[in-house]
PDB file of C-alpha atoms in Angstrom:
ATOM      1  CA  UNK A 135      -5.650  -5.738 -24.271  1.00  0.00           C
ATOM      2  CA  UNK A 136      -8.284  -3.327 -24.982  1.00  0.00           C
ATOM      3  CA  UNK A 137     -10.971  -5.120 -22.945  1.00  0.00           C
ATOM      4  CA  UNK A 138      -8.406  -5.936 -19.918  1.00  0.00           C
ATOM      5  CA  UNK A 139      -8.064  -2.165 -20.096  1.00  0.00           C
ATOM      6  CA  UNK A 140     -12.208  -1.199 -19.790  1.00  0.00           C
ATOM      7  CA  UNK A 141     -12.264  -3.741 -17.208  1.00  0.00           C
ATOM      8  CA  UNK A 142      -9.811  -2.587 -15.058  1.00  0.00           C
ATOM      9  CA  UNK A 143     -10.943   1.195 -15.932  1.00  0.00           C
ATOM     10  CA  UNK A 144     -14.276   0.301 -14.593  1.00  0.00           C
ATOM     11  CA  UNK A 145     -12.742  -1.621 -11.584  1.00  0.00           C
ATOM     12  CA  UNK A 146     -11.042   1.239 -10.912  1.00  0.00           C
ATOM     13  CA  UNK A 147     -14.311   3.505 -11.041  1.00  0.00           C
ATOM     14  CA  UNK A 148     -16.699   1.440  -8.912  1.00  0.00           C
ATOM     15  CA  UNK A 149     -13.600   0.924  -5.920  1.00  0.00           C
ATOM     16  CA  UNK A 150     -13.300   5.424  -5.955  1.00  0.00           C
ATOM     17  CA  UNK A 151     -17.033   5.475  -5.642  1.00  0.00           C
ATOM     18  CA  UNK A 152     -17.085   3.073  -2.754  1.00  0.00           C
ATOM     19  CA  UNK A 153     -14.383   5.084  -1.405  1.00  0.00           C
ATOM     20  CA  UNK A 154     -15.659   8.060  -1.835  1.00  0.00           C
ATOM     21  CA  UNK A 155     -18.914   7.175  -0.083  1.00  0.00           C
ATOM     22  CA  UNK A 156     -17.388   5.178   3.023  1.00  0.00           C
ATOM     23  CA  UNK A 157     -14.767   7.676   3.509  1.00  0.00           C
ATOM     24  CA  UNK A 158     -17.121  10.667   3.627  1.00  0.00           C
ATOM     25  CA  UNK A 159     -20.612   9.571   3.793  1.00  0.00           C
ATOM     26  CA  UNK A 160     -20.533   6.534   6.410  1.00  0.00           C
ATOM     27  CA  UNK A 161     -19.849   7.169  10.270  1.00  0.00           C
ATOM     28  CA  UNK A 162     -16.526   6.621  11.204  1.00  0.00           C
ATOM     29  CA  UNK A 163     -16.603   3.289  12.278  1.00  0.00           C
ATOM     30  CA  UNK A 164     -17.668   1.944   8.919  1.00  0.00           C
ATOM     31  CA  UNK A 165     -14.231   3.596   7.701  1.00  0.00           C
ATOM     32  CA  UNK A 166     -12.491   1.400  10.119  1.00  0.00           C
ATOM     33  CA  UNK A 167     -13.890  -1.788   9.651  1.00  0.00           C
ATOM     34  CA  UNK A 168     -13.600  -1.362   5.882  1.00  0.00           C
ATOM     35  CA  UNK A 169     -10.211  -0.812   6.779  1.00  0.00           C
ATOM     36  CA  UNK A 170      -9.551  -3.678   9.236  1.00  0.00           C
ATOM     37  CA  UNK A 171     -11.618  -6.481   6.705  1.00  0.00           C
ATOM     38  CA  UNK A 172      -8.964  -5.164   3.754  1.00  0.00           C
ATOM     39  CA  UNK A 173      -6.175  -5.805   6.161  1.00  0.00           C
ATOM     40  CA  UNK A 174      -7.400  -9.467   6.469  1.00  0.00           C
ATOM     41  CA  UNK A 175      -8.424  -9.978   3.317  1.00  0.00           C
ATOM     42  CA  UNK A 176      -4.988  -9.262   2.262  1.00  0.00           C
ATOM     43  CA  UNK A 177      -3.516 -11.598   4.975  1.00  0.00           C
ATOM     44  CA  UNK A 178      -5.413 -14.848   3.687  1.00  0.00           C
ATOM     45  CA  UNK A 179      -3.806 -13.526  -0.084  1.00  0.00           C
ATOM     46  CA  UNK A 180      -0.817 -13.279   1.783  1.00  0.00           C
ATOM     47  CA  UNK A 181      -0.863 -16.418   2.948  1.00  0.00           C
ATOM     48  CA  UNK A 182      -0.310 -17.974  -0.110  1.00  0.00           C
ATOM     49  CA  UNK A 183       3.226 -16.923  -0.675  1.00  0.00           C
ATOM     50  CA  UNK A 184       3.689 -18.610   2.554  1.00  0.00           C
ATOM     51  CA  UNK A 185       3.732 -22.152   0.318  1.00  0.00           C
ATOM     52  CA  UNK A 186       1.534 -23.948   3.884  1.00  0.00           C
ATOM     53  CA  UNK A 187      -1.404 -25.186   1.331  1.00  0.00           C
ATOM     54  CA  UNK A 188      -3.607 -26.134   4.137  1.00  0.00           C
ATOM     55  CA  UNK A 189      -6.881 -24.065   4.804  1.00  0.00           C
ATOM     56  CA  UNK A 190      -6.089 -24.030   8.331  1.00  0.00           C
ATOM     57  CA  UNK A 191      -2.589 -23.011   8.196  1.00  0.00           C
ATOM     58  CA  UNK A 192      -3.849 -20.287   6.207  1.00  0.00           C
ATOM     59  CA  UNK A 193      -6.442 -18.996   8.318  1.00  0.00           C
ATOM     60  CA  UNK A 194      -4.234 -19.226  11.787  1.00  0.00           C
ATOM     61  CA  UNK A 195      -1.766 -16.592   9.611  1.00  0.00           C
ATOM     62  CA  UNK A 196      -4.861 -14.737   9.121  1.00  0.00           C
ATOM     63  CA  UNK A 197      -5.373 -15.025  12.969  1.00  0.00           C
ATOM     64  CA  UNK A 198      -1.814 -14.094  13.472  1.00  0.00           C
ATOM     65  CA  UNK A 199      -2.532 -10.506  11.841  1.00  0.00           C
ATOM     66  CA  UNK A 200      -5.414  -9.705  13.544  1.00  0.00           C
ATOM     67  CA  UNK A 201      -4.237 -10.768  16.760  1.00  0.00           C
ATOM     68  CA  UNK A 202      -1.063  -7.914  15.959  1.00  0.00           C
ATOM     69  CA  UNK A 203      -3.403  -5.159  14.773  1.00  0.00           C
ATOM     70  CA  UNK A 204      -4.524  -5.346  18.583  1.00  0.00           C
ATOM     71  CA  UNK A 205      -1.500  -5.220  19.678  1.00  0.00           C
ATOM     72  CA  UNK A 206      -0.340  -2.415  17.098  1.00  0.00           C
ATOM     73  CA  UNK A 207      -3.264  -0.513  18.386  1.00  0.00           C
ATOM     74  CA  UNK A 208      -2.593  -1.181  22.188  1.00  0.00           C
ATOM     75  CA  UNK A 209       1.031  -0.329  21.819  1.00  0.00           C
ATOM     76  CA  UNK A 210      -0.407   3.289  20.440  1.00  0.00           C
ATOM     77  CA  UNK A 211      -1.695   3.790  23.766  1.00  0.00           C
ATOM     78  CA  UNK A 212       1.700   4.131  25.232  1.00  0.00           C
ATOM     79  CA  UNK A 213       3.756   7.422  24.708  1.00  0.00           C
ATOM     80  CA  UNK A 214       5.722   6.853  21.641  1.00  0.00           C
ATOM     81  CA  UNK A 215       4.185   4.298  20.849  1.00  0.00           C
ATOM     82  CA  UNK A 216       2.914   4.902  17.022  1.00  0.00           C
ATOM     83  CA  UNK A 217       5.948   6.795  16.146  1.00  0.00           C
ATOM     84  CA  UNK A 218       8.217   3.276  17.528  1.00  0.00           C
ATOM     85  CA  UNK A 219       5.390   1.275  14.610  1.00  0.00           C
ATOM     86  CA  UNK A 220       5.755   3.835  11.951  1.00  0.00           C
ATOM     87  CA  UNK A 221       9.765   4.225  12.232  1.00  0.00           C
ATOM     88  CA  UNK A 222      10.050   0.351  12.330  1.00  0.00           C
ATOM     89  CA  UNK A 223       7.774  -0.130   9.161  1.00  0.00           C
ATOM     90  CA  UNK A 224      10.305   2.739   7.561  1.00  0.00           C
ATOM     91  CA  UNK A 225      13.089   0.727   8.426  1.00  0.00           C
ATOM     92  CA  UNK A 226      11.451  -2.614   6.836  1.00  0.00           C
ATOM     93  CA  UNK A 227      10.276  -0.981   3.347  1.00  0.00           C
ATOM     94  CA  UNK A 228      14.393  -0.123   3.271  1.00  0.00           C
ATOM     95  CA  UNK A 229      15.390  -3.698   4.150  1.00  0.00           C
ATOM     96  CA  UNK A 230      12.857  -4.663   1.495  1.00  0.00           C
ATOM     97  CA  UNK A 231      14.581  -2.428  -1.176  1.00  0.00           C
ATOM     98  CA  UNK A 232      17.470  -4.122  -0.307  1.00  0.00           C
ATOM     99  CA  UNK A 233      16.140  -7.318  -0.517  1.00  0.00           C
ATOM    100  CA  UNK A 234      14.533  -6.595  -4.041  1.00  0.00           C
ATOM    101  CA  UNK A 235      17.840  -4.971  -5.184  1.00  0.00           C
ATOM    102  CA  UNK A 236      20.586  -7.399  -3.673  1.00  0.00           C
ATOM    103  CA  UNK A 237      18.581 -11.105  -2.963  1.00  0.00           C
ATOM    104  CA  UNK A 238      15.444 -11.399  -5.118  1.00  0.00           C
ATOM    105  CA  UNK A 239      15.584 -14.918  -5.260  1.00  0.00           C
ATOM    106  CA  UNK A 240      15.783 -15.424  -1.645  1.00  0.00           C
ATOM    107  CA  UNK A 241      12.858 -15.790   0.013  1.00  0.00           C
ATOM    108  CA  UNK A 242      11.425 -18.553   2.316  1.00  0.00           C
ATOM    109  CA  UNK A 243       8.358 -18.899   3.914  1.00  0.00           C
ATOM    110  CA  UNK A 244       9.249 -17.654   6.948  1.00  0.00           C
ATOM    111  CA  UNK A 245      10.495 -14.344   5.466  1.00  0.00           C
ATOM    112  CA  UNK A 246       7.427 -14.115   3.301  1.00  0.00           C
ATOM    113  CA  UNK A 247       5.321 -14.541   6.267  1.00  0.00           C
ATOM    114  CA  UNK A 248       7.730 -11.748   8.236  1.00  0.00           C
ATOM    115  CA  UNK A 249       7.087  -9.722   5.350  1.00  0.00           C
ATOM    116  CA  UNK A 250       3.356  -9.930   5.354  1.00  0.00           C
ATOM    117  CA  UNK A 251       3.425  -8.633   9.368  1.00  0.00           C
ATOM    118  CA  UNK A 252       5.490  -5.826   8.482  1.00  0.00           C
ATOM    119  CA  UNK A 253       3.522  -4.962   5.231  1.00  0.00           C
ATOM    120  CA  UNK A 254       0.383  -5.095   6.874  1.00  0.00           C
ATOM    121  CA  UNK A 255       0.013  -4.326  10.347  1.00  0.00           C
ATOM    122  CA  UNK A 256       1.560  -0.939  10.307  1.00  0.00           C
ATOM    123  CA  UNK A 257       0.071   0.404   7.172  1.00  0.00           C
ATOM    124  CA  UNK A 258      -3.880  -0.231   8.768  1.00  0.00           C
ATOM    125  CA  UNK A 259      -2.431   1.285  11.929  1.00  0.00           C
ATOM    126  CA  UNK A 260      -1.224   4.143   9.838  1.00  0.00           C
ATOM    127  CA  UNK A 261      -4.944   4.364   7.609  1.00  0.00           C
ATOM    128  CA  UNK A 262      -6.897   3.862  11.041  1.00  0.00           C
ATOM    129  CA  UNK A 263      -4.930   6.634  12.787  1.00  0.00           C
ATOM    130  CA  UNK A 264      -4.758   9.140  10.167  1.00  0.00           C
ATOM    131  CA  UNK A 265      -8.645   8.516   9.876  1.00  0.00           C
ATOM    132  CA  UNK A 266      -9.317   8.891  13.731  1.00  0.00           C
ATOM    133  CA  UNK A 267      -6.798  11.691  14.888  1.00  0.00           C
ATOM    134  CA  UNK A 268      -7.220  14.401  12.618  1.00  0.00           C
ATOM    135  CA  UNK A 269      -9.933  16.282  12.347  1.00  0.00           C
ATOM    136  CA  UNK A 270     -10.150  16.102   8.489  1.00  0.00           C
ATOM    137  CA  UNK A 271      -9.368  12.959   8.526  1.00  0.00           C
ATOM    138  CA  UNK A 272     -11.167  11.135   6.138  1.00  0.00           C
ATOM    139  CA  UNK A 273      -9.918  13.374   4.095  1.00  0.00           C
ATOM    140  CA  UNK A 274      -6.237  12.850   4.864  1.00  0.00           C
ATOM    141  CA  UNK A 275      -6.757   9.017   4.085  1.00  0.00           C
ATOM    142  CA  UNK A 276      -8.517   9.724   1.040  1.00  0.00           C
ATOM    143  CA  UNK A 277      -5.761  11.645  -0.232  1.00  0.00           C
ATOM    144  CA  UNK A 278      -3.148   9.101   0.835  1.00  0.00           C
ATOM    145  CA  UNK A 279      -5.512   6.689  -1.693  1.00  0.00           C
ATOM    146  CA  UNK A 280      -5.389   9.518  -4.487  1.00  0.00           C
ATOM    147  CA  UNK A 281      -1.583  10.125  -3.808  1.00  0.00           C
ATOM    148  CA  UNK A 282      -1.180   6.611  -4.857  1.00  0.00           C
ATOM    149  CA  UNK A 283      -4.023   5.563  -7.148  1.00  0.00           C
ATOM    150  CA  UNK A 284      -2.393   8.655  -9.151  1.00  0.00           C
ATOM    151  CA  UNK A 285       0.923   7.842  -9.227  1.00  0.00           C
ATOM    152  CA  UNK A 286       0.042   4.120 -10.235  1.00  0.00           C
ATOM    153  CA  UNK A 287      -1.590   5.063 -13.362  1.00  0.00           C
ATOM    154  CA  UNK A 288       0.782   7.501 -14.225  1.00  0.00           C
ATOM    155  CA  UNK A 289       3.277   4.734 -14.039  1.00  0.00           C
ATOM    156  CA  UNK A 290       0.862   2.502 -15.911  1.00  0.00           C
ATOM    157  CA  UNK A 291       0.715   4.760 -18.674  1.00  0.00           C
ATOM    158  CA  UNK A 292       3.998   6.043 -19.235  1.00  0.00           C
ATOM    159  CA  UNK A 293       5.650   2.917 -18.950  1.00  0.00           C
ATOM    160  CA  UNK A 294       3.289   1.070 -21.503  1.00  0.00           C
ATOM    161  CA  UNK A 295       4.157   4.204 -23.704  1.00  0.00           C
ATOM    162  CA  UNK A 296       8.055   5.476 -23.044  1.00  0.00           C
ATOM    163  CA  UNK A 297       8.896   2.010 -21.041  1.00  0.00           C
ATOM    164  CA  UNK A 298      12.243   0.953 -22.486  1.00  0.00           C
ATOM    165  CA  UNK A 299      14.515   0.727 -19.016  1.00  0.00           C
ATOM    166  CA  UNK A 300      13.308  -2.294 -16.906  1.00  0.00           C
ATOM    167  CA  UNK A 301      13.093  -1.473 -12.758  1.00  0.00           C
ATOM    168  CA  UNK A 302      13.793  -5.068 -11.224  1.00  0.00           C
ATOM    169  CA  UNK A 303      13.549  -7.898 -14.432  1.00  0.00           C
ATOM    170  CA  UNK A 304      14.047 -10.050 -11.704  1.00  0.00           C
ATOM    171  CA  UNK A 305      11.106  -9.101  -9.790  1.00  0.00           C
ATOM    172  CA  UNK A 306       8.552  -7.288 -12.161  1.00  0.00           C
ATOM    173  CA  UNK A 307       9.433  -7.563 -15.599  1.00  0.00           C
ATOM    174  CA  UNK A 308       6.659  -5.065 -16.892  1.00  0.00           C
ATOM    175  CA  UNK A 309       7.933  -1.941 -14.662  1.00  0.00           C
ATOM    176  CA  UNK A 310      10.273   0.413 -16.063  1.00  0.00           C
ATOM    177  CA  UNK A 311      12.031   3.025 -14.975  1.00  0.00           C
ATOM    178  CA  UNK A 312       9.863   5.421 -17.580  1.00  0.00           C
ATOM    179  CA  UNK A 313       7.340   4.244 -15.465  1.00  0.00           C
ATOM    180  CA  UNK A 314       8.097   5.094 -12.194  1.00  0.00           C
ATOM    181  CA  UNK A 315       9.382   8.569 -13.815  1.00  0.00           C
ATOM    182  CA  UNK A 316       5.429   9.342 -14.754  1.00  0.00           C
ATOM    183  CA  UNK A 317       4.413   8.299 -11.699  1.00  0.00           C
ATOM    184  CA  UNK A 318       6.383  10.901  -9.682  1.00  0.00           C
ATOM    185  CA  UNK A 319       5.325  13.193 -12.402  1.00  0.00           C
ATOM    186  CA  UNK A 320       1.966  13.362 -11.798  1.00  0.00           C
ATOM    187  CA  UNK A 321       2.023  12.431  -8.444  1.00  0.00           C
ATOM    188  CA  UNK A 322       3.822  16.341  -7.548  1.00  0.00           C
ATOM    189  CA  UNK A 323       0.418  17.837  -8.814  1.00  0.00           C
ATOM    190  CA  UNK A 324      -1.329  15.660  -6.370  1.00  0.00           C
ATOM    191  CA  UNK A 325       0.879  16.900  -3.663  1.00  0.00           C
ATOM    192  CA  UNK A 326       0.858  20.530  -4.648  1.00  0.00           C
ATOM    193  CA  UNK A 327      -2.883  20.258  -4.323  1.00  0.00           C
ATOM    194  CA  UNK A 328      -2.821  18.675  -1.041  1.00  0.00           C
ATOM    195  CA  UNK A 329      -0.275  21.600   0.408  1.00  0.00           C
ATOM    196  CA  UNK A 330      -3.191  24.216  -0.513  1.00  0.00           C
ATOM    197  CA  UNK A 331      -6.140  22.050   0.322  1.00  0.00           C
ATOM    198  CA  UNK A 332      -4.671  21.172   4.117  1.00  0.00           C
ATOM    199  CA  UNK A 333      -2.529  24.427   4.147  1.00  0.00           C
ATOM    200  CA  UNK A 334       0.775  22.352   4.692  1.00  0.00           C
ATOM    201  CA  UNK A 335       4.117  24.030   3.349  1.00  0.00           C
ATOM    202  CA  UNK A 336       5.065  22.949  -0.145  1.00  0.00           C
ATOM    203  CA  UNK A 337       8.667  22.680   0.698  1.00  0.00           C
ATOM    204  CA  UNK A 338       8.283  19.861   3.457  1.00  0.00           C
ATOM    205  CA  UNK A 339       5.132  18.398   1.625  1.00  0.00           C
ATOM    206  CA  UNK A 340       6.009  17.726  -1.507  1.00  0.00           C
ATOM    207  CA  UNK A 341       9.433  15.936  -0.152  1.00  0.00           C
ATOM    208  CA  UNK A 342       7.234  13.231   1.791  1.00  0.00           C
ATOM    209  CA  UNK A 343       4.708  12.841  -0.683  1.00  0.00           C
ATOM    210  CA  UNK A 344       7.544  12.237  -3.041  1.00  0.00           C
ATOM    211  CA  UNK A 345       9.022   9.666  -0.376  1.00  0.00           C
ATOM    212  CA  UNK A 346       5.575   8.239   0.491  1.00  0.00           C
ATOM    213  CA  UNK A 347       5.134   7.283  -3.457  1.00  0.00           C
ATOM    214  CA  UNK A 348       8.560   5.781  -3.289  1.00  0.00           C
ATOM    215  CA  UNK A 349       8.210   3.449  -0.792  1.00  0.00           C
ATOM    216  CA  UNK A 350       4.578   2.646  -2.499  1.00  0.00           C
ATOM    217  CA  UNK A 351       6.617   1.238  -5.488  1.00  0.00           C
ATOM    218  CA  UNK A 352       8.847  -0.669  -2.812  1.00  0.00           C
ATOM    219  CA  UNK A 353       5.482  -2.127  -1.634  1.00  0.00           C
ATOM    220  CA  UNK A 354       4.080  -3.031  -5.070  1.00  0.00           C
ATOM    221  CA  UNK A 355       7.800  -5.003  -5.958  1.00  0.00           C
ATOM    222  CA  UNK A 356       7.534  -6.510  -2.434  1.00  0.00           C
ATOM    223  CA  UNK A 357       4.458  -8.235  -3.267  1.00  0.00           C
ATOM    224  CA  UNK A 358       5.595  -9.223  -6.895  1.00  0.00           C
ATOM    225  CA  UNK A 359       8.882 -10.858  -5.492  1.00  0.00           C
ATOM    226  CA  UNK A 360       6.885 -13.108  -3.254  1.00  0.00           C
ATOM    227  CA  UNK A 361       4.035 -13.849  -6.126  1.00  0.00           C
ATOM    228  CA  UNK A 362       7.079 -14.904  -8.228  1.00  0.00           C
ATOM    229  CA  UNK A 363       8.314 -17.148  -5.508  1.00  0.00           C
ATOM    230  CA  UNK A 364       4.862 -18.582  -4.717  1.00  0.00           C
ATOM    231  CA  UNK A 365       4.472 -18.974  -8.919  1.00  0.00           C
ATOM    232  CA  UNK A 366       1.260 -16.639  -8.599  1.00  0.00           C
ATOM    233  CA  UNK A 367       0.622 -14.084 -11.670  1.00  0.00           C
ATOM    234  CA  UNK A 368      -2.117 -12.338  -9.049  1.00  0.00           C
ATOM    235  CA  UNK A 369      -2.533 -12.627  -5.537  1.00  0.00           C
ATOM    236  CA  UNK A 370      -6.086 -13.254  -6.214  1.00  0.00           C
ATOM    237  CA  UNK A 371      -9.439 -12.553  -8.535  1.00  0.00           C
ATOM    238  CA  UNK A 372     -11.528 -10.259  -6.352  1.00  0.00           C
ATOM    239  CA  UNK A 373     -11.548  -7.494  -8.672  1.00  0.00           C
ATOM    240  CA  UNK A 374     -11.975  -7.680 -12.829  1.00  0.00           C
ATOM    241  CA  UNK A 375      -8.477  -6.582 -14.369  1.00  0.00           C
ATOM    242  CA  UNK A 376      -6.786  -6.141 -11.135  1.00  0.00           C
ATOM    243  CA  UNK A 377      -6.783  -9.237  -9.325  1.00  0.00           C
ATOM    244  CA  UNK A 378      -6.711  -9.391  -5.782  1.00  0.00           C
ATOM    245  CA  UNK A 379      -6.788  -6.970  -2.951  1.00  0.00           C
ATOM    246  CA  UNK A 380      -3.393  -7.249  -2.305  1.00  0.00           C
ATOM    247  CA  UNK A 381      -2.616  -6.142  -5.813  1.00  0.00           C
ATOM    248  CA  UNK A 382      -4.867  -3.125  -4.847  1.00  0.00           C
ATOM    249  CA  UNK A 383      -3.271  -2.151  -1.583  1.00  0.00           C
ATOM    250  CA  UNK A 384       0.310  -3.316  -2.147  1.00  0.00           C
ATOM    251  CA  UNK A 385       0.867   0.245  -2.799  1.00  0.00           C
ATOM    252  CA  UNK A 386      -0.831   1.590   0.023  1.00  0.00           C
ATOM    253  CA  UNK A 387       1.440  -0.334   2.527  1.00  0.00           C
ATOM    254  CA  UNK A 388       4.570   1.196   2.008  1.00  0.00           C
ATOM    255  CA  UNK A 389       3.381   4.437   1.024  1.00  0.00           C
ATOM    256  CA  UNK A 390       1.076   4.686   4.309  1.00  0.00           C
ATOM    257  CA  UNK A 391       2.971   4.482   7.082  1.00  0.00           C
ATOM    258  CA  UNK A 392       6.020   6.743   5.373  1.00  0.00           C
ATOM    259  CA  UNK A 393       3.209   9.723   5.051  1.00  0.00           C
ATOM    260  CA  UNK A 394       1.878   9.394   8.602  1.00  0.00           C
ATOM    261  CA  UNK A 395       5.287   9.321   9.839  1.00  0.00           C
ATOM    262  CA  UNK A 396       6.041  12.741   8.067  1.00  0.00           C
ATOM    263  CA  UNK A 397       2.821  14.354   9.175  1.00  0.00           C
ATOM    264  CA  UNK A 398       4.052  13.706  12.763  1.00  0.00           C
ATOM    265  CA  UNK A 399       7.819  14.963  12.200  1.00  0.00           C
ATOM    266  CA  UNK A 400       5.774  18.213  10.490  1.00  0.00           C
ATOM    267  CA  UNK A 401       3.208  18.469  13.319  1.00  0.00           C
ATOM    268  CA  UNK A 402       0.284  17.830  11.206  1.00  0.00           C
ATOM    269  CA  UNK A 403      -0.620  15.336  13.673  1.00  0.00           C
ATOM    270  CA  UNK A 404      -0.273  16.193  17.777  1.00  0.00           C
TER     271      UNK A 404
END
């Protein structure tokens, strides 16, 4: 346990640095395409719950997404356009509470590999515009990491030490309900920080952060519903002690779009 623990510790140190350095170092672009090759790279993890086996069934699913972040991107273009994405991924992280809550055990490929679309697509639309529209926005995307890095290892920690109510046995055996209680905790003095660094009021800010880190637990259970149908303990081994990188940005997709959503309702972003 101990040395599962320095592993992912150091994991988790070497992924902020090469944050930290592409978010606010590298040109713009860079930010982007780091952005677009995690979307993909989680697609061909994806894949997997999908239950095709074939390389090449795999890849053309990998195809699939890429082919939609285009069209997410063109359908941008058009007035109301992001706002139409971003609602729709809202309304799909509450069908997949539902789904967690009422139907764990059903799941077929074809909904896994709905799920994956909805996961995916509009969370790097929601990273790539929050990065390109605002002014400070590699900032903005860098907190949306923070917001839920934080709240993950809050959860971590808390449930390993207070966890005694289980979240979804069915789902994720190892979250509890302590958990997700230090996760919020720590995650308010994330989002108090963010209202005085970007000058946003407290009292609509800390509501959608608080939202934003609920539907990143939604994500995370998503993806552990379909590794439990697909009879996967990770979704991959790309980094020590965490696994893959959709066990790194599982998270990130339902928080994602939820906080670019809000910024828009709040006028953060024109």
């Amino acid at each position: 346990m101990a040395d599962t623990l320095r592993k992912r510790v150091l994991t988790a140190v070497v992924l902020a640095a090469v944050a930290l350095a592409v978010l606010l170092w590298l040109p713009v672009w860079v930010t982007v395409a780091g952005i677009t090759v995690l979307a993909l790279a989680g697609a061909w993890e994806w894949s997997a719950f999908l239950m095709v086996g074939a390389r090449v069934w795999r890849a053309a699913y990998v195809l699939l997404i890429a082919g939609l972040l285009w069209v997410a991107w063109r359908v941008c273009a058009t007035p109301g356009g992001l706002e139409v994405v971003l609602a729709t991924a809202v309304l799909w992280w509450l069908a997949a509470l539902l789904w967690i809550v009422l139907a764990p055990r059903r799941v077929a490929p074809w909904s896994a590999a709905a799920a994956g679309v909805l996961a995916l697509v509009p969370s790097w639309l929601a990273l790539v515009q929050l990065r390109l529209v605002l002014p400070d926005g590699a900032q903005w995307v860098l907190f949306a990491l923070v917001l839920v890095w934080v709240a993950d290892i809050g959860a971590f920690f808390c449930g390993r030490r207070f966890g005694r109510l289980r979240l979804a046995p069915e789902v994720s055996p190892g979250k509890t309900w302590e958990g997700v209680l230090g996760g919020i905790g720590v995650s308010v003095l994330v989002a108090i920080a963010g209202s005085l660094w970007f000058h946003v009021s407290l009292a609509a800010f800390l509501p959608l952060c608080l939202a934003a880190v609920g539907f990143s637990i939604v994500g995370d259970l998503t993806e552990s519903l379909l590794k439990r149908f697909a009879g996967m303990k990770d979704s991959g081994s790309v980094f020590p002690g965490h696994g893959g990188v959709m066990d790194r940005i599982d998270s990130i997709t339902g928080a994602a779009p939820v906080l670019l959503l809000g910024l828009t309702l709040l006028g953060v972003v024109a």
